[in-house]
Amino acid sequence: MSDLFEDYATAAKRSPAFDEMFGAGQMPRAEYAHVAAALGQLTLADVTARADSMARTFLDRGVTFDFAGEERPFPLDLVPRIISGSDWNILERGVTQRVRALESFLDDVYNRMTVVADGVIPRRLVTSSANFHREAYGFDPAGGVRVHIAGIDVVRDQSGTFRVLEDNVRVPSGVSYVIENRRAMAKGLPEAFGQQPIRPVEEYPRRLLSALRKTAPSGAEDPTVVVLTPGVFNSAYFEHTLLAGLMGVELVEGRDLICRGNRVYMRTTGGEQRVDVIYKRIDDEFLDPLQFRSDSMLGCPGILNAARAGNVTIANAVGNGVADDKLVYSYVPDLIRYYLSEEPILPNVDTFRLEEPQARAEVLDRLDELVVKPVDGSGGKGLVIGPDATKEELETLRAKVLHDPRGWIAQPVLQLSTVPTMSGGQFGPRHVDLRPFAINDGDDVWVLPGGLTRVALKEGSLIVNSSQGGGSKDTWVLADDSPDTQVETTGSPAVVPAPPAREQASVWPVDSNWPDSQPEQ
């Protein structure tokens, strides 16, 4: 192994985390054999040059983020995160199962509420959620799907077990990083890329467009699909433009749409054109000023009534945020058993519900040992990691929990798994998470092979958010022996076209569930 790994074993001993690349005796795991061999031939100058090249590529394509007022290329590390075919089979089945359960849950709570009547969850859990929208109650969405796109955040604990950290079924973001990371890594580490049977990621836009068209209102023979963006100042604008371009559909803002007769039309140079499917990339509260925030300039008045009338499909459906509530998250294993009559494939992280007196009492006695999260938080906002908090911070937290127990959950401090990451002239273990993306067309759930791996670039840090210095890795899923499994057939994937240039379009992160937002640990 290269001198770049000289101190890796020593650093790894400072954490009990599961290491994705190295097993016992600091031997590379089988799936990392080609990567280990390639890295063993590189010098620090080689690694630095390749990292600089990938950063320039990201700058050229606008793959940047705003850090303390400075626009920077999003950090992509040279070492990929590799998932074996057998491990991916578990993740794929687990994510699919979870999406199906959440789809059933959302359909139920916005219609019959049988899950409440049968005593699986309390009614107040749903009705007290900040993201339960009564405006969306009582009608079935056109196409019959509520969770078209899901991002399920997964971590690997000290024993190597995959666990779901949280669910994102409102506006899950970050898939553009997955596509761009793959393009960059094919050139960044070609020695290993060309030797591995890696499953491709370029199929995502086609799958997404197919699902959106399939869930269009009945009677739309050739559905018109648009991507609704808040505009160029939104942190995720790059992703909006990229996906619209790859799908070959129009990118629109609220001012480009008009509702008349409970139908939605798009203003074009050739006149108005009816819109059948809207892939919304704005939060529900800004979608329709007649139903939600009256001061919103981002949405289109009347769009919810058009959806209620069955004349337009909105993806993801309005009101999905109730399923993202971290208190609802704690019930998802029960929801899987209730709706699917199956045992959960992917376990949750152990979670204390602080609205329950016994759990609350235990947590308040152990605040300095646990991670305490607001149930509707994102981007690490409001999160307190007990072992790192001061006495004053813990006392403030105690008061907040006592004032609003329903607004908080607590979990143990997880030692997320690690992957070698370049820092300070050497590779060291850094903690990672994973966000697989799933597309639901109403009949099947397809999971993108891989997903977004985010990495904490500071040693020992469990915070992977880019706003706090995190980066990302390309995620390689190795093909299994199944005859229908696709693999990358060349060392260089198809070139992804850059999004159309617009003023300030290069300013990247964050809509509400942008990858910088989750997970907090």
Short mmCIF file of C-alpha atoms in Angstrom, two decimals:
data_model
loop_
_atom_site.label_atom_id
_atom_site.label_comp_id
_atom_site.label_asym_id
_atom_site.label_seq_id
_atom_site.Cartn_x
_atom_site.Cartn_y
_atom_site.Cartn_z
CA MET A 1 0.00 0.00 0.00
CA SER A 2 1.19 3.53 -0.78
CA ASP A 3 2.85 5.79 1.79
CA LEU A 4 -0.36 7.79 1.57
CA PHE A 5 -1.88 5.12 3.89
CA GLU A 6 1.09 5.06 6.28
CA ASP A 7 -0.86 6.31 9.32
CA TYR A 8 -4.27 4.95 8.36
CA ALA A 9 -4.27 2.00 10.75
CA THR A 10 -3.31 4.22 13.67
CA ALA A 11 -6.07 6.71 12.86
CA ALA A 12 -8.62 3.92 12.42
CA LYS A 13 -7.93 2.67 15.95
CA ARG A 14 -9.10 6.02 17.33
CA SER A 15 -12.66 5.17 16.28
CA PRO A 16 -14.72 1.98 16.73
CA ALA A 17 -16.48 2.65 13.40
CA PHE A 18 -16.85 0.01 10.69
CA ASP A 19 -14.39 0.73 7.87
CA GLU A 20 -15.80 0.20 4.39
CA MET A 21 -12.44 -0.43 2.69
CA PHE A 22 -10.32 -2.28 5.25
CA GLY A 23 -11.08 -5.38 7.30
CA ALA A 24 -9.08 -7.18 9.96
CA GLY A 25 -5.33 -6.68 9.78
CA GLN A 26 -5.77 -3.64 7.58
CA MET A 27 -6.42 -5.87 4.58
CA PRO A 28 -8.58 -4.39 1.78
CA ARG A 29 -12.02 -5.94 1.48
CA ALA A 30 -12.65 -7.88 -1.74
CA GLU A 31 -14.77 -5.18 -3.37
CA TYR A 32 -11.93 -2.65 -2.88
CA ALA A 33 -9.15 -4.81 -4.34
CA HIS A 34 -8.86 -2.89 -7.64
CA VAL A 35 -9.11 0.50 -5.93
CA ALA A 36 -6.44 -0.45 -3.39
CA ALA A 37 -4.13 -1.58 -6.19
CA ALA A 38 -4.67 1.64 -8.14
CA LEU A 39 -4.13 3.88 -5.11
CA GLY A 40 -1.00 1.96 -4.20
CA GLN A 41 0.64 3.25 -7.40
CA LEU A 42 -0.15 6.92 -6.77
CA THR A 43 1.95 9.59 -5.14
CA LEU A 44 0.71 12.66 -3.29
CA ALA A 45 1.41 14.72 -6.40
CA ASP A 46 -0.73 12.34 -8.48
CA VAL A 47 -3.65 12.52 -6.04
CA THR A 48 -3.41 16.29 -5.78
CA ALA A 49 -3.36 16.72 -9.56
CA ARG A 50 -6.38 14.50 -10.02
CA ALA A 51 -8.29 16.26 -7.26
CA ASP A 52 -7.52 19.62 -8.84
CA SER A 53 -8.68 18.34 -12.21
CA MET A 54 -12.00 17.14 -10.79
CA ALA A 55 -12.48 20.47 -8.99
CA ARG A 56 -11.88 22.40 -12.23
CA THR A 57 -14.41 20.19 -13.98
CA PHE A 58 -16.99 20.97 -11.31
CA LEU A 59 -16.27 24.69 -11.54
CA ASP A 60 -16.65 24.61 -15.32
CA ARG A 61 -20.00 22.87 -15.01
CA GLY A 62 -21.29 24.98 -12.14
CA VAL A 63 -21.18 22.14 -9.60
CA THR A 64 -20.41 24.48 -6.71
CA PHE A 65 -21.73 25.45 -3.29
CA ASP A 66 -21.70 28.58 -1.20
CA PHE A 67 -19.45 28.26 1.86
CA ALA A 68 -19.27 31.35 4.10
CA GLY A 69 -20.05 33.60 1.16
CA GLU A 70 -17.44 32.01 -1.12
CA GLU A 71 -18.37 29.90 -4.13
CA ARG A 72 -16.39 26.67 -4.15
CA PRO A 73 -16.42 23.46 -6.20
CA PHE A 74 -18.21 20.76 -4.27
CA PRO A 75 -15.50 18.52 -2.74
CA LEU A 76 -15.34 15.12 -4.44
CA ASP A 77 -12.85 12.71 -2.90
CA LEU A 78 -10.79 10.38 -5.10
CA VAL A 79 -11.63 7.19 -3.16
CA PRO A 80 -15.09 5.90 -4.09
CA ARG A 81 -17.52 4.32 -1.68
CA ILE A 82 -18.02 0.74 -2.94
CA ILE A 83 -21.01 -1.45 -2.16
CA SER A 84 -20.93 -5.14 -2.98
CA GLY A 85 -23.73 -6.70 -4.99
CA SER A 86 -24.97 -8.70 -1.98
CA ASP A 87 -25.04 -5.64 0.28
CA TRP A 88 -26.81 -3.64 -2.41
CA ASN A 89 -29.48 -6.31 -2.75
CA ILE A 90 -30.32 -5.78 0.93
CA LEU A 91 -30.33 -2.00 0.59
CA GLU A 92 -32.42 -2.09 -2.57
CA ARG A 93 -35.06 -4.36 -1.05
CA GLY A 94 -35.10 -2.35 2.16
CA VAL A 95 -35.50 1.01 0.43
CA THR A 96 -38.22 -0.38 -1.84
CA GLN A 97 -40.08 -1.78 1.15
CA ARG A 98 -39.88 1.51 2.98
CA VAL A 99 -41.14 3.54 0.00
CA ARG A 100 -44.12 1.23 -0.42
CA ALA A 101 -45.01 1.54 3.26
CA LEU A 102 -44.71 5.34 3.22
CA GLU A 103 -46.84 5.52 0.06
CA SER A 104 -49.55 3.50 1.81
CA PHE A 105 -49.26 5.60 4.95
CA LEU A 106 -49.67 8.90 3.11
CA ASP A 107 -52.61 7.60 1.11
CA ASP A 108 -54.22 6.45 4.37
CA VAL A 109 -53.71 9.55 6.52
CA TYR A 110 -55.04 11.86 3.80
CA ASN A 111 -58.15 9.70 3.32
CA ARG A 112 -59.40 6.96 5.67
CA MET A 113 -57.07 7.18 8.68
CA THR A 114 -57.41 3.43 9.26
CA VAL A 115 -53.91 3.36 10.72
CA VAL A 116 -55.26 5.56 13.51
CA ALA A 117 -58.53 3.67 13.91
CA ASP A 118 -56.59 0.42 14.27
CA GLY A 119 -54.39 1.88 17.00
CA VAL A 120 -51.07 1.65 15.15
CA ILE A 121 -50.29 5.34 15.67
CA PRO A 122 -52.07 8.04 17.71
CA ARG A 123 -54.15 10.62 15.83
CA ARG A 124 -52.26 13.49 17.46
CA LEU A 125 -49.02 12.20 15.88
CA VAL A 126 -50.43 13.08 12.46
CA THR A 127 -52.53 16.15 13.21
CA SER A 128 -49.81 17.84 15.29
CA SER A 129 -47.16 17.48 12.59
CA ALA A 130 -46.14 20.84 11.11
CA ASN A 131 -46.15 19.26 7.63
CA PHE A 132 -49.60 17.66 7.74
CA HIS A 133 -51.60 19.82 5.33
CA ARG A 134 -55.36 19.69 5.74
CA GLU A 135 -55.59 21.42 2.35
CA ALA A 136 -54.51 18.11 0.79
CA TYR A 137 -56.97 15.99 2.76
CA GLY A 138 -59.72 14.03 1.10
CA PHE A 139 -58.67 13.64 -2.51
CA ASP A 140 -56.62 11.12 -4.43
CA PRO A 141 -53.82 12.55 -6.57
CA ALA A 142 -54.03 12.09 -10.33
CA GLY A 143 -52.07 8.99 -11.22
CA GLY A 144 -52.56 7.54 -7.75
CA VAL A 145 -48.99 8.15 -6.55
CA ARG A 146 -47.84 10.43 -3.72
CA VAL A 147 -44.18 9.43 -3.37
CA HIS A 148 -42.79 9.63 -6.90
CA ILE A 149 -39.22 10.29 -5.74
CA ALA A 150 -37.75 9.30 -2.37
CA GLY A 151 -34.36 9.80 -0.77
CA ILE A 152 -33.84 7.41 2.15
CA ASP A 153 -30.83 8.31 4.30
CA VAL A 154 -28.92 5.23 5.41
CA VAL A 155 -25.92 4.79 7.70
CA ARG A 156 -23.80 1.81 8.67
CA ASP A 157 -23.24 1.22 12.38
CA GLN A 158 -20.23 -0.19 14.22
CA SER A 159 -21.25 -3.79 13.51
CA GLY A 160 -21.62 -3.09 9.77
CA THR A 161 -25.44 -3.13 9.85
CA PHE A 162 -27.23 -0.70 7.54
CA ARG A 163 -29.80 1.44 9.36
CA VAL A 164 -32.21 4.08 8.11
CA LEU A 165 -31.50 7.45 9.67
CA GLU A 166 -34.44 9.32 8.13
CA ASP A 167 -36.82 9.56 5.20
CA ASN A 168 -37.07 12.32 2.59
CA VAL A 169 -40.26 12.21 0.52
CA ARG A 170 -41.01 15.93 0.14
CA VAL A 171 -38.36 17.33 -2.21
CA PRO A 172 -35.46 14.87 -2.01
CA SER A 173 -32.38 16.42 -3.58
CA GLY A 174 -28.83 15.53 -4.51
CA VAL A 175 -29.16 13.14 -7.43
CA SER A 176 -27.32 15.63 -9.65
CA TYR A 177 -24.25 15.07 -7.47
CA VAL A 178 -24.57 11.34 -8.17
CA ILE A 179 -24.59 11.91 -11.93
CA GLU A 180 -21.77 14.47 -11.89
CA ASN A 181 -19.63 12.47 -9.46
CA ARG A 182 -19.74 9.45 -11.75
CA ARG A 183 -18.68 11.49 -14.76
CA ALA A 184 -15.75 12.98 -12.84
CA MET A 185 -14.61 9.70 -11.24
CA ALA A 186 -14.46 7.87 -14.56
CA LYS A 187 -11.58 10.22 -15.34
CA GLY A 188 -10.29 10.66 -11.79
CA LEU A 189 -9.50 6.99 -11.13
CA PRO A 190 -9.70 5.23 -14.51
CA GLU A 191 -7.29 2.45 -13.45
CA ALA A 192 -9.91 1.06 -11.04
CA PHE A 193 -13.04 2.26 -12.82
CA GLY A 194 -12.30 0.28 -15.94
CA GLN A 195 -11.59 -2.90 -13.96
CA GLN A 196 -14.79 -2.94 -11.90
CA PRO A 197 -18.24 -4.23 -12.95
CA ILE A 198 -19.94 -1.02 -11.79
CA ARG A 199 -23.65 -0.50 -12.26
CA PRO A 200 -24.45 2.74 -14.15
CA VAL A 201 -26.37 5.76 -12.84
CA GLU A 202 -27.18 7.54 -16.11
CA GLU A 203 -30.54 5.77 -16.36
CA TYR A 204 -32.07 7.96 -13.63
CA PRO A 205 -33.46 10.80 -15.83
CA ARG A 206 -35.13 8.34 -18.20
CA ARG A 207 -36.66 6.42 -15.30
CA LEU A 208 -37.86 9.64 -13.70
CA LEU A 209 -39.49 10.92 -16.87
CA SER A 210 -41.16 7.57 -17.47
CA ALA A 211 -42.62 7.53 -13.95
CA LEU A 212 -43.85 11.12 -14.22
CA ARG A 213 -45.54 10.45 -17.56
CA LYS A 214 -47.05 7.20 -16.31
CA THR A 215 -48.70 9.00 -13.37
CA ALA A 216 -50.20 11.77 -15.52
CA PRO A 217 -53.97 12.38 -15.33
CA SER A 218 -56.11 9.96 -17.27
CA GLY A 219 -56.82 11.14 -20.79
CA ALA A 220 -53.41 12.75 -21.31
CA GLU A 221 -52.22 10.74 -24.29
CA ASP A 222 -48.90 12.58 -24.64
CA PRO A 223 -48.39 14.16 -21.20
CA THR A 224 -46.53 17.47 -20.92
CA VAL A 225 -44.09 17.40 -18.00
CA VAL A 226 -42.39 20.45 -16.48
CA VAL A 227 -39.91 21.01 -13.66
CA LEU A 228 -41.04 23.83 -11.36
CA THR A 229 -38.11 25.72 -9.82
CA PRO A 230 -38.02 28.70 -7.43
CA GLY A 231 -35.47 30.28 -9.77
CA VAL A 232 -31.77 30.96 -10.18
CA PHE A 233 -31.23 32.07 -6.59
CA ASN A 234 -32.27 28.71 -5.19
CA SER A 235 -29.35 26.68 -3.93
CA ALA A 236 -30.39 23.59 -5.90
CA TYR A 237 -30.96 25.40 -9.18
CA PHE A 238 -28.17 23.45 -10.86
CA GLU A 239 -30.01 20.22 -10.17
CA HIS A 240 -33.28 21.63 -11.49
CA THR A 241 -31.68 22.64 -14.77
CA LEU A 242 -29.72 19.41 -15.10
CA LEU A 243 -32.74 17.15 -14.63
CA ALA A 244 -34.95 19.23 -16.91
CA GLY A 245 -32.28 19.14 -19.60
CA LEU A 246 -31.65 15.40 -19.29
CA MET A 247 -35.37 14.62 -19.38
CA GLY A 248 -35.93 17.01 -22.29
CA VAL A 249 -38.72 18.93 -20.55
CA GLU A 250 -39.29 22.61 -19.79
CA LEU A 251 -37.89 24.25 -16.68
CA VAL A 252 -40.49 26.74 -15.43
CA GLU A 253 -41.02 29.20 -12.61
CA GLY A 254 -44.36 30.03 -11.02
CA ARG A 255 -44.76 33.09 -13.22
CA ASP A 256 -44.60 30.85 -16.31
CA LEU A 257 -47.75 28.98 -15.24
CA ILE A 258 -51.40 29.99 -15.15
CA CYS A 259 -54.46 28.15 -13.83
CA ARG A 260 -57.81 28.49 -15.54
CA GLY A 261 -60.85 26.27 -15.23
CA ASN A 262 -58.94 24.00 -12.81
CA ARG A 263 -56.34 23.29 -15.47
CA VAL A 264 -52.72 24.39 -15.57
CA TYR A 265 -51.16 26.03 -18.62
CA MET A 266 -47.61 27.07 -19.45
CA ARG A 267 -46.91 30.36 -21.19
CA THR A 268 -44.81 29.82 -24.30
CA THR A 269 -43.82 31.92 -27.29
CA GLY A 270 -46.38 29.95 -29.28
CA GLY A 271 -49.20 30.55 -26.82
CA GLU A 272 -50.45 28.65 -23.80
CA GLN A 273 -49.78 24.93 -23.55
CA ARG A 274 -51.55 22.62 -21.14
CA VAL A 275 -49.37 21.06 -18.42
CA ASP A 276 -50.17 17.56 -17.17
CA VAL A 277 -47.36 16.80 -14.70
CA ILE A 278 -45.43 19.20 -12.48
CA TYR A 279 -42.22 17.99 -10.86
CA LYS A 280 -42.12 20.60 -8.11
CA ARG A 281 -38.85 21.66 -6.55
CA ILE A 282 -40.36 24.15 -4.13
CA ASP A 283 -41.77 23.62 -0.66
CA ASP A 284 -45.50 23.07 -0.28
CA GLU A 285 -45.96 26.34 1.63
CA PHE A 286 -44.89 28.35 -1.43
CA LEU A 287 -46.73 26.32 -4.09
CA ASP A 288 -50.18 27.95 -4.11
CA PRO A 289 -50.78 31.39 -2.53
CA LEU A 290 -54.54 30.72 -2.49
CA GLN A 291 -54.05 27.74 -0.17
CA PHE A 292 -50.83 28.36 1.73
CA ARG A 293 -48.66 31.49 2.04
CA SER A 294 -50.52 34.37 0.43
CA ASP A 295 -47.26 36.30 0.00
CA SER A 296 -45.57 33.59 -2.09
CA MET A 297 -44.33 34.69 -5.50
CA LEU A 298 -42.82 31.29 -6.30
CA GLY A 299 -45.89 29.21 -7.04
CA CYS A 300 -49.07 29.49 -9.07
CA PRO A 301 -52.52 30.46 -7.71
CA GLY A 302 -55.06 27.68 -8.20
CA ILE A 303 -52.62 24.83 -8.75
CA LEU A 304 -53.90 22.82 -5.78
CA ASN A 305 -57.51 23.06 -6.98
CA ALA A 306 -56.37 21.77 -10.38
CA ALA A 307 -54.74 18.82 -8.62
CA ARG A 308 -57.85 18.26 -6.52
CA ALA A 309 -59.91 18.16 -9.73
CA GLY A 310 -57.58 15.48 -11.10
CA ASN A 311 -56.34 17.64 -13.96
CA VAL A 312 -52.65 17.83 -13.03
CA THR A 313 -50.20 15.56 -11.25
CA ILE A 314 -47.90 17.18 -8.68
CA ALA A 315 -44.77 15.23 -7.83
CA ASN A 316 -44.11 14.75 -5.04
CA ALA A 317 -47.65 15.17 -3.72
CA VAL A 318 -48.57 18.07 -1.46
CA GLY A 319 -48.52 17.06 2.20
CA ASN A 320 -45.85 14.37 2.00
CA GLY A 321 -43.85 16.16 4.69
CA VAL A 322 -45.82 14.43 7.43
CA ALA A 323 -43.91 11.25 6.52
CA ASP A 324 -40.60 13.11 6.98
CA ASP A 325 -41.46 14.01 10.58
CA LYS A 326 -38.81 12.39 12.75
CA LEU A 327 -41.42 11.28 15.26
CA VAL A 328 -43.35 9.52 12.47
CA TYR A 329 -40.00 7.99 11.46
CA SER A 330 -39.91 6.12 14.76
CA TYR A 331 -43.16 4.36 13.79
CA VAL A 332 -42.12 3.30 10.26
CA PRO A 333 -41.19 -0.27 11.29
CA ASP A 334 -44.73 -0.61 12.66
CA LEU A 335 -46.13 0.88 9.44
CA ILE A 336 -44.24 -1.70 7.38
CA ARG A 337 -45.76 -4.50 9.45
CA TYR A 338 -49.23 -2.93 9.28
CA TYR A 339 -49.42 -2.12 5.56
CA LEU A 340 -47.19 -4.81 4.05
CA SER A 341 -47.40 -7.63 6.61
CA GLU A 342 -43.60 -7.87 6.46
CA GLU A 343 -40.75 -7.44 8.88
CA PRO A 344 -38.54 -4.38 8.19
CA ILE A 345 -35.51 -5.25 6.10
CA LEU A 346 -33.59 -2.16 7.18
CA PRO A 347 -33.85 -1.31 10.90
CA ASN A 348 -34.22 2.20 12.24
CA VAL A 349 -31.71 3.84 14.52
CA ASP A 350 -32.92 3.32 18.10
CA THR A 351 -35.09 6.33 18.90
CA PHE A 352 -36.58 7.84 22.07
CA ARG A 353 -39.99 9.53 21.65
CA LEU A 354 -39.74 12.41 24.07
CA GLU A 355 -43.49 12.91 24.23
CA GLU A 356 -43.58 9.64 26.19
CA PRO A 357 -42.95 10.40 29.92
CA GLN A 358 -40.73 7.40 30.63
CA ALA A 359 -38.54 7.97 27.58
CA ARG A 360 -38.36 11.68 28.31
CA ALA A 361 -37.23 11.08 31.88
CA GLU A 362 -34.47 8.73 30.74
CA VAL A 363 -33.24 11.12 28.05
CA LEU A 364 -33.20 14.10 30.39
CA ASP A 365 -30.97 12.07 32.72
CA ARG A 366 -28.63 11.23 29.81
CA LEU A 367 -28.58 14.40 27.73
CA ASP A 368 -24.79 14.41 27.72
CA GLU A 369 -24.72 10.95 26.10
CA LEU A 370 -27.30 11.27 23.31
CA VAL A 371 -28.09 13.13 20.10
CA VAL A 372 -31.29 15.18 20.45
CA LYS A 373 -33.05 16.37 17.27
CA PRO A 374 -36.04 18.58 16.49
CA VAL A 375 -38.62 16.49 14.64
CA ASP A 376 -38.96 19.00 11.80
CA GLY A 377 -35.32 20.11 11.62
CA SER A 378 -33.03 19.97 8.60
CA GLY A 379 -29.44 20.80 7.88
CA GLY A 380 -28.45 20.08 11.46
CA LYS A 381 -30.46 23.05 12.71
CA GLY A 382 -31.32 22.67 16.37
CA LEU A 383 -29.50 19.35 16.72
CA VAL A 384 -27.49 18.87 19.90
CA ILE A 385 -24.80 16.18 20.20
CA GLY A 386 -24.67 15.62 23.95
CA PRO A 387 -21.00 14.59 24.34
CA ASP A 388 -19.92 17.75 22.47
CA ALA A 389 -22.32 20.19 24.16
CA THR A 390 -21.56 22.61 26.99
CA LYS A 391 -23.49 22.62 30.26
CA GLU A 392 -25.26 25.79 29.15
CA GLU A 393 -26.31 24.21 25.86
CA LEU A 394 -27.63 21.13 27.64
CA GLU A 395 -29.65 23.24 30.09
CA THR A 396 -31.13 25.23 27.23
CA LEU A 397 -32.00 21.98 25.49
CA ARG A 398 -33.60 20.61 28.64
CA ALA A 399 -35.89 23.61 28.84
CA LYS A 400 -36.89 23.26 25.17
CA VAL A 401 -37.69 19.56 25.58
CA LEU A 402 -39.82 20.19 28.66
CA HIS A 403 -41.66 23.01 26.88
CA ASP A 404 -42.41 20.97 23.72
CA PRO A 405 -41.75 17.22 24.15
CA ARG A 406 -43.52 16.36 20.89
CA GLY A 407 -41.02 18.48 19.00
CA TRP A 408 -38.00 16.33 19.86
CA ILE A 409 -36.54 12.85 19.55
CA ALA A 410 -33.29 11.42 20.89
CA GLN A 411 -30.93 8.79 19.52
CA PRO A 412 -27.60 7.26 20.54
CA VAL A 413 -24.47 8.76 19.05
CA LEU A 414 -23.77 6.56 16.04
CA GLN A 415 -20.22 5.96 14.87
CA LEU A 416 -20.97 6.13 11.15
CA SER A 417 -18.84 3.88 8.96
CA THR A 418 -15.63 5.29 7.48
CA VAL A 419 -13.99 5.40 4.05
CA PRO A 420 -10.41 6.54 3.26
CA THR A 421 -10.43 10.23 2.42
CA MET A 422 -7.56 12.53 1.45
CA SER A 423 -6.64 15.11 4.08
CA GLY A 424 -3.37 16.72 5.04
CA GLY A 425 -1.30 14.81 2.49
CA GLN A 426 -2.52 11.36 3.55
CA PHE A 427 -5.59 9.17 3.46
CA GLY A 428 -7.45 8.96 6.74
CA PRO A 429 -10.76 7.38 7.85
CA ARG A 430 -13.70 9.77 7.56
CA HIS A 431 -17.34 9.12 8.41
CA VAL A 432 -19.91 8.73 5.61
CA ASP A 433 -23.63 8.33 5.08
CA LEU A 434 -25.64 7.27 2.01
CA ARG A 435 -28.80 8.56 0.33
CA PRO A 436 -30.22 6.04 -2.17
CA PHE A 437 -32.85 7.51 -4.52
CA ALA A 438 -36.00 5.60 -5.44
CA ILE A 439 -38.53 6.27 -8.22
CA ASN A 440 -42.10 5.03 -7.86
CA ASP A 441 -44.35 4.82 -10.93
CA GLY A 442 -47.30 3.30 -9.08
CA ASP A 443 -46.54 -0.27 -10.13
CA ASP A 444 -42.82 -0.62 -9.44
CA VAL A 445 -40.21 1.05 -7.26
CA TRP A 446 -36.81 1.40 -8.95
CA VAL A 447 -33.79 2.25 -6.81
CA LEU A 448 -30.85 4.04 -8.43
CA PRO A 449 -27.79 1.76 -8.02
CA GLY A 450 -25.71 3.68 -5.51
CA GLY A 451 -26.85 7.08 -4.37
CA LEU A 452 -25.22 10.08 -2.78
CA THR A 453 -22.42 9.33 -0.32
CA ARG A 454 -21.52 12.34 1.80
CA VAL A 455 -18.34 12.45 3.83
CA ALA A 456 -17.23 14.47 6.85
CA LEU A 457 -13.83 15.85 5.90
CA LYS A 458 -12.74 16.54 9.50
CA GLU A 459 -11.33 13.61 11.46
CA GLY A 460 -13.83 12.32 14.00
CA SER A 461 -16.64 14.57 12.78
CA LEU A 462 -20.07 13.02 12.28
CA ILE A 463 -21.41 16.05 10.40
CA VAL A 464 -21.42 15.41 6.66
CA ASN A 465 -23.19 18.62 5.62
CA SER A 466 -21.39 20.70 2.99
CA SER A 467 -22.19 23.89 4.91
CA GLN A 468 -20.05 22.52 7.73
CA GLY A 469 -17.16 21.39 5.58
CA GLY A 470 -18.45 18.07 4.23
CA GLY A 471 -17.89 16.60 0.79
CA SER A 472 -19.01 13.65 -1.31
CA LYS A 473 -17.83 10.41 -2.89
CA ASP A 474 -18.88 8.53 -5.98
CA THR A 475 -20.83 5.44 -4.94
CA TRP A 476 -20.00 2.29 -6.89
CA VAL A 477 -22.43 -0.62 -6.73
CA LEU A 478 -20.78 -3.76 -8.04
CA ALA A 479 -22.87 -5.87 -10.36
CA ASP A 480 -23.95 -9.30 -9.15
CA ASP A 481 -24.26 -12.40 -11.33
CA SER A 482 -27.84 -11.68 -12.38
CA PRO A 483 -28.14 -11.83 -16.20
CA ASP A 484 -30.25 -8.65 -16.33
CA THR A 485 -27.83 -6.54 -14.30
CA GLN A 486 -26.40 -3.64 -16.28
CA VAL A 487 -22.80 -2.54 -15.84
CA GLU A 488 -20.64 0.31 -17.06
CA THR A 489 -19.32 -1.03 -20.37
CA THR A 490 -16.51 1.48 -20.83
CA GLY A 491 -14.18 3.44 -18.66
CA SER A 492 -16.03 6.64 -19.48
CA PRO A 493 -19.79 7.06 -19.11
CA ALA A 494 -21.83 9.06 -21.55
CA VAL A 495 -21.10 12.75 -21.31
CA VAL A 496 -23.84 14.55 -19.42
CA PRO A 497 -24.65 17.89 -21.03
CA ALA A 498 -24.14 20.96 -18.89
CA PRO A 499 -27.32 22.82 -17.92
CA PRO A 500 -28.25 25.90 -19.92
CA ALA A 501 -26.37 28.94 -18.71
CA ARG A 502 -28.41 31.44 -16.72
CA GLU A 503 -27.37 34.27 -14.50
CA GLN A 504 -26.06 32.98 -11.14
CA ALA A 505 -27.04 29.44 -12.06
CA SER A 506 -23.82 28.12 -10.58
CA VAL A 507 -24.74 28.93 -7.00
CA TRP A 508 -25.52 25.47 -5.59
CA PRO A 509 -27.16 24.09 -2.36
CA VAL A 510 -30.15 24.23 -0.75
CA ASP A 511 -33.89 23.60 -1.19
CA SER A 512 -35.55 22.20 1.92
CA ASN A 513 -34.22 18.66 1.55
CA TRP A 514 -31.04 19.48 -0.37
CA PRO A 515 -28.34 16.95 0.47
CA ASP A 516 -26.64 19.47 2.70
CA SER A 517 -29.71 19.28 4.92
CA GLN A 518 -29.59 15.64 6.02
CA PRO A 519 -28.63 13.70 8.02
CA GLU A 520 -27.67 15.71 11.07
CA GLN A 521 -25.46 13.12 12.73
#
